[in-house]
């Protein structure tokens, strides 16, 4: 029996903690210009994409992440036409963004083209044709450079990055958030994956401090993805209009119904509830303030 042993908490961070998956079949492995990619099959989670030994997404639980990364900001905004995705090479966020009839353009900026190519070929269910949608524009670039140099503006910026290790580290920097702010139209919203508070509390505190220096309203909302091991995953939220975080359940419900989208994790009730944080997470901000 062969096992995949994740290195996120047992490698350099040495937290002495590891999750592992039985591998029933190695589907593909490649060393790209930037990182090691692996796709393998598992009994419990279907196909898994790992980058540098760290789980990125799995066939069975990806919906809990991609739906909450996308529908919370787009339904809160209510009229998103242009969306910027930084990272997200597996295509799951792009798929969910393009389900919104209001979206006219979705730009995906991925540093490693191999992630897109491998995901399209070996995990096609993730993008589900999104890369072929005429509204999708794929840019192979460092997201940090793109937001600095691009003159484009967007209603929503979604930072679907790896953890702050290697190329992903730049996507948690103050400079990056400042430049993302420049890319946002009035009423715009930025969301970013900010780690698992139980095991990566520093990641969340850093996101809070850095986003807080740049945006008027910063918060976090929660989702749960079993293979982002350690309990809740915190998604960072930043905008310059606090009202965007307090849309009534009636308006959320109406807007959601108008999209006609059917989801397995997102609902207007979950949208509202996701912002209610347990004290052990909320207190991370008190320490960071
Ligand atoms: N959902 C996953 C998570 O929460 O860990 C992330 C999935 S997605 C595969 C992460 C992507 O970020 C990878 O494809 C990686 O190549 C990309 N990435 C890392 N650093 C980047 C950068 N500086 N600019 C653009 N993309 C980057």
PDB file of N, CA, C and O in Angstrom, residues 211-249:
ATOM      1  N   UNK A 211      -4.095  43.575   5.450  1.00  0.00           N
ATOM      2  CA  UNK A 211      -5.317  44.047   4.777  1.00  0.00           C
ATOM      3  C   UNK A 211      -5.854  45.285   5.483  1.00  0.00           C
ATOM      4  O   UNK A 211      -6.332  46.224   4.856  1.00  0.00           O
ATOM      5  N   UNK A 212      -5.731  45.278   6.825  1.00  0.00           N
ATOM      6  CA  UNK A 212      -6.271  46.397   7.611  1.00  0.00           C
ATOM      7  C   UNK A 212      -5.571  47.705   7.341  1.00  0.00           C
ATOM      8  O   UNK A 212      -6.158  48.782   7.459  1.00  0.00           O
ATOM      9  N   UNK A 213      -4.291  47.621   6.927  1.00  0.00           N
ATOM     10  CA  UNK A 213      -3.559  48.867   6.600  1.00  0.00           C
ATOM     11  C   UNK A 213      -4.039  49.439   5.268  1.00  0.00           C
ATOM     12  O   UNK A 213      -3.786  50.595   4.946  1.00  0.00           O
ATOM     13  N   UNK A 214      -4.734  48.630   4.507  1.00  0.00           N
ATOM     14  CA  UNK A 214      -5.057  49.022   3.132  1.00  0.00           C
ATOM     15  C   UNK A 214      -6.547  49.262   2.899  1.00  0.00           C
ATOM     16  O   UNK A 214      -6.933  50.111   2.099  1.00  0.00           O
ATOM     17  N   UNK A 215      -7.390  48.537   3.610  1.00  0.00           N
ATOM     18  CA  UNK A 215      -8.835  48.614   3.337  1.00  0.00           C
ATOM     19  C   UNK A 215      -9.587  49.111   4.579  1.00  0.00           C
ATOM     20  O   UNK A 215      -9.142  48.916   5.708  1.00  0.00           O
ATOM     21  N   UNK A 216     -10.754  49.718   4.338  1.00  0.00           N
ATOM     22  CA  UNK A 216     -11.546  50.253   5.463  1.00  0.00           C
ATOM     23  C   UNK A 216     -12.279  49.161   6.233  1.00  0.00           C
ATOM     24  O   UNK A 216     -12.544  49.318   7.432  1.00  0.00           O
ATOM     25  N   UNK A 217     -12.634  48.068   5.546  1.00  0.00           N
ATOM     26  CA  UNK A 217     -13.395  47.030   6.233  1.00  0.00           C
ATOM     27  C   UNK A 217     -12.745  45.670   5.969  1.00  0.00           C
ATOM     28  O   UNK A 217     -12.665  45.218   4.813  1.00  0.00           O
ATOM     29  N   UNK A 218     -12.237  45.038   7.007  1.00  0.00           N
ATOM     30  CA  UNK A 218     -11.555  43.740   6.884  1.00  0.00           C
ATOM     31  C   UNK A 218     -12.215  42.748   7.837  1.00  0.00           C
ATOM     32  O   UNK A 218     -12.513  43.083   8.988  1.00  0.00           O
ATOM     33  N   UNK A 219     -12.473  41.572   7.324  1.00  0.00           N
ATOM     34  CA  UNK A 219     -13.086  40.538   8.164  1.00  0.00           C
ATOM     35  C   UNK A 219     -12.664  39.179   7.635  1.00  0.00           C
ATOM     36  O   UNK A 219     -11.898  39.101   6.661  1.00  0.00           O
ATOM     37  N   UNK A 220     -13.166  38.159   8.308  1.00  0.00           N
ATOM     38  CA  UNK A 220     -12.902  36.800   7.831  1.00  0.00           C
ATOM     39  C   UNK A 220     -14.197  36.023   7.857  1.00  0.00           C
ATOM     40  O   UNK A 220     -15.080  36.307   8.690  1.00  0.00           O
ATOM     41  N   UNK A 221     -14.330  35.109   6.962  1.00  0.00           N
ATOM     42  CA  UNK A 221     -15.466  34.187   7.028  1.00  0.00           C
ATOM     43  C   UNK A 221     -14.914  32.781   6.891  1.00  0.00           C
ATOM     44  O   UNK A 221     -13.749  32.588   6.508  1.00  0.00           O
ATOM     45  N   UNK A 222     -15.722  31.824   7.274  1.00  0.00           N
ATOM     46  CA  UNK A 222     -15.205  30.460   7.443  1.00  0.00           C
ATOM     47  C   UNK A 222     -15.861  29.463   6.506  1.00  0.00           C
ATOM     48  O   UNK A 222     -17.022  29.609   6.138  1.00  0.00           O
ATOM     49  N   UNK A 223     -15.086  28.488   6.155  1.00  0.00           N
ATOM     50  CA  UNK A 223     -15.630  27.315   5.493  1.00  0.00           C
ATOM     51  C   UNK A 223     -14.852  26.113   6.035  1.00  0.00           C
ATOM     52  O   UNK A 223     -13.912  26.282   6.816  1.00  0.00           O
ATOM     53  N   UNK A 224     -15.277  24.934   5.671  1.00  0.00           N
ATOM     54  CA  UNK A 224     -14.602  23.726   6.174  1.00  0.00           C
ATOM     55  C   UNK A 224     -14.337  22.793   5.003  1.00  0.00           C
ATOM     56  O   UNK A 224     -15.258  22.389   4.291  1.00  0.00           O
ATOM     57  N   UNK A 225     -13.073  22.529   4.795  1.00  0.00           N
ATOM     58  CA  UNK A 225     -12.655  21.599   3.735  1.00  0.00           C
ATOM     59  C   UNK A 225     -11.850  20.497   4.414  1.00  0.00           C
ATOM     60  O   UNK A 225     -10.742  20.759   4.934  1.00  0.00           O
ATOM     61  N   UNK A 226     -12.361  19.285   4.483  1.00  0.00           N
ATOM     62  CA  UNK A 226     -11.679  18.223   5.248  1.00  0.00           C
ATOM     63  C   UNK A 226     -10.188  18.066   4.938  1.00  0.00           C
ATOM     64  O   UNK A 226      -9.383  17.817   5.834  1.00  0.00           O
ATOM     65  N   UNK A 227      -9.791  18.285   3.680  1.00  0.00           N
ATOM     66  CA  UNK A 227      -8.377  18.042   3.350  1.00  0.00           C
ATOM     67  C   UNK A 227      -7.510  19.275   3.521  1.00  0.00           C
ATOM     68  O   UNK A 227      -6.298  19.206   3.285  1.00  0.00           O
ATOM     69  N   UNK A 228      -8.130  20.429   3.944  1.00  0.00           N
ATOM     70  CA  UNK A 228      -7.310  21.542   4.452  1.00  0.00           C
ATOM     71  C   UNK A 228      -7.337  21.321   5.956  1.00  0.00           C
ATOM     72  O   UNK A 228      -8.072  21.967   6.684  1.00  0.00           O
ATOM     73  N   UNK A 229      -6.524  20.398   6.362  1.00  0.00           N
ATOM     74  CA  UNK A 229      -6.685  19.740   7.660  1.00  0.00           C
ATOM     75  C   UNK A 229      -6.513  20.714   8.834  1.00  0.00           C
ATOM     76  O   UNK A 229      -5.752  21.688   8.727  1.00  0.00           O
ATOM     77  N   UNK A 230      -7.319  20.516   9.904  1.00  0.00           N
ATOM     78  CA  UNK A 230      -7.172  21.360  11.099  1.00  0.00           C
ATOM     79  C   UNK A 230      -8.420  22.151  11.418  1.00  0.00           C
ATOM     80  O   UNK A 230      -8.389  23.074  12.224  1.00  0.00           O
ATOM     81  N   UNK A 231      -9.515  21.855  10.782  1.00  0.00           N
ATOM     82  CA  UNK A 231     -10.763  22.546  11.116  1.00  0.00           C
ATOM     83  C   UNK A 231     -11.082  23.649  10.115  1.00  0.00           C
ATOM     84  O   UNK A 231     -10.782  23.539   8.931  1.00  0.00           O
ATOM     85  N   UNK A 232     -11.635  24.759  10.633  1.00  0.00           N
ATOM     86  CA  UNK A 232     -12.074  25.852   9.760  1.00  0.00           C
ATOM     87  C   UNK A 232     -10.934  26.373   8.873  1.00  0.00           C
ATOM     88  O   UNK A 232      -9.780  26.445   9.320  1.00  0.00           O
ATOM     89  N   UNK A 233     -11.289  26.777   7.671  1.00  0.00           N
ATOM     90  CA  UNK A 233     -10.393  27.563   6.820  1.00  0.00           C
ATOM     91  C   UNK A 233     -10.919  28.996   6.855  1.00  0.00           C
ATOM     92  O   UNK A 233     -12.136  29.214   6.705  1.00  0.00           O
ATOM     93  N   UNK A 234     -10.003  29.950   7.073  1.00  0.00           N
ATOM     94  CA  UNK A 234     -10.403  31.366   7.131  1.00  0.00           C
ATOM     95  C   UNK A 234     -10.196  32.011   5.771  1.00  0.00           C
ATOM     96  O   UNK A 234      -9.116  31.910   5.171  1.00  0.00           O
ATOM     97  N   UNK A 235     -11.249  32.647   5.288  1.00  0.00           N
ATOM     98  CA  UNK A 235     -11.162  33.387   4.022  1.00  0.00           C
ATOM     99  C   UNK A 235     -11.181  34.866   4.357  1.00  0.00           C
ATOM    100  O   UNK A 235     -12.099  35.359   5.023  1.00  0.00           O
ATOM    101  N   UNK A 236     -10.141  35.577   3.947  1.00  0.00           N
ATOM    102  CA  UNK A 236     -10.051  37.003   4.228  1.00  0.00           C
ATOM    103  C   UNK A 236     -10.986  37.783   3.315  1.00  0.00           C
ATOM    104  O   UNK A 236     -11.197  37.408   2.155  1.00  0.00           O
ATOM    105  N   UNK A 237     -11.563  38.850   3.904  1.00  0.00           N
ATOM    106  CA  UNK A 237     -12.518  39.724   3.181  1.00  0.00           C
ATOM    107  C   UNK A 237     -12.042  41.153   3.348  1.00  0.00           C
ATOM    108  O   UNK A 237     -11.757  41.595   4.463  1.00  0.00           O
ATOM    109  N   UNK A 238     -11.976  41.907   2.262  1.00  0.00           N
ATOM    110  CA  UNK A 238     -11.560  43.312   2.388  1.00  0.00           C
ATOM    111  C   UNK A 238     -12.331  44.159   1.384  1.00  0.00           C
ATOM    112  O   UNK A 238     -12.482  43.796   0.213  1.00  0.00           O
ATOM    113  N   UNK A 239     -12.848  45.294   1.872  1.00  0.00           N
ATOM    114  CA  UNK A 239     -13.498  46.261   0.972  1.00  0.00           C
ATOM    115  C   UNK A 239     -13.437  47.629   1.639  1.00  0.00           C
ATOM    116  O   UNK A 239     -12.979  47.761   2.789  1.00  0.00           O
ATOM    117  N   UNK A 240     -13.917  48.638   0.952  1.00  0.00           N
ATOM    118  CA  UNK A 240     -13.947  49.975   1.555  1.00  0.00           C
ATOM    119  C   UNK A 240     -15.370  50.370   1.955  1.00  0.00           C
ATOM    120  O   UNK A 240     -15.635  51.524   2.286  1.00  0.00           O
ATOM    121  N   UNK A 241     -16.289  49.394   1.916  1.00  0.00           N
ATOM    122  CA  UNK A 241     -17.687  49.684   2.258  1.00  0.00           C
ATOM    123  C   UNK A 241     -18.220  48.601   3.196  1.00  0.00           C
ATOM    124  O   UNK A 241     -18.617  47.515   2.749  1.00  0.00           O
ATOM    125  N   UNK A 242     -18.253  48.885   4.514  1.00  0.00           N
ATOM    126  CA  UNK A 242     -18.722  47.876   5.483  1.00  0.00           C
ATOM    127  C   UNK A 242     -20.116  47.340   5.165  1.00  0.00           C
ATOM    128  O   UNK A 242     -20.428  46.187   5.498  1.00  0.00           O
ATOM    129  N   UNK A 243     -20.922  48.136   4.494  1.00  0.00           N
ATOM    130  CA  UNK A 243     -22.304  47.691   4.193  1.00  0.00           C
ATOM    131  C   UNK A 243     -22.297  46.421   3.338  1.00  0.00           C
ATOM    132  O   UNK A 243     -23.224  45.616   3.405  1.00  0.00           O
ATOM    133  N   UNK A 244     -21.224  46.222   2.582  1.00  0.00           N
ATOM    134  CA  UNK A 244     -21.163  45.038   1.708  1.00  0.00           C
ATOM    135  C   UNK A 244     -21.138  43.741   2.515  1.00  0.00           C
ATOM    136  O   UNK A 244     -21.474  42.674   2.032  1.00  0.00           O
ATOM    137  N   UNK A 245     -20.746  43.863   3.765  1.00  0.00           N
ATOM    138  CA  UNK A 245     -20.656  42.660   4.623  1.00  0.00           C
ATOM    139  C   UNK A 245     -21.951  42.460   5.403  1.00  0.00           C
ATOM    140  O   UNK A 245     -22.080  41.485   6.158  1.00  0.00           O
ATOM    141  N   UNK A 246     -22.900  43.382   5.238  1.00  0.00           N
ATOM    142  CA  UNK A 246     -24.147  43.316   6.029  1.00  0.00           C
ATOM    143  C   UNK A 246     -25.381  43.346   5.145  1.00  0.00           C
ATOM    144  O   UNK A 246     -26.371  43.951   5.470  1.00  0.00           O
ATOM    145  N   UNK A 247     -25.282  42.663   4.008  1.00  0.00           N
ATOM    146  CA  UNK A 247     -26.453  42.581   3.103  1.00  0.00           C
ATOM    147  C   UNK A 247     -27.519  41.743   3.811  1.00  0.00           C
ATOM    148  O   UNK A 247     -27.207  40.704   4.410  1.00  0.00           O
ATOM    149  N   UNK A 248     -28.756  42.173   3.726  1.00  0.00           N
ATOM    150  CA  UNK A 248     -29.820  41.440   4.448  1.00  0.00           C
ATOM    151  C   UNK A 248     -30.013  40.043   3.862  1.00  0.00           C
ATOM    152  O   UNK A 248     -29.725  39.795   2.679  1.00  0.00           O
ATOM    153  N   UNK A 249     -30.506  39.159   4.680  1.00  0.00           N
ATOM    154  CA  UNK A 249     -30.763  37.787   4.217  1.00  0.00           C
ATOM    155  C   UNK A 249     -31.797  37.805   3.082  1.00  0.00           C
ATOM    156  O   UNK A 249     -31.714  37.009   2.147  1.00  0.00           O
TER     157      UNK A 249
END
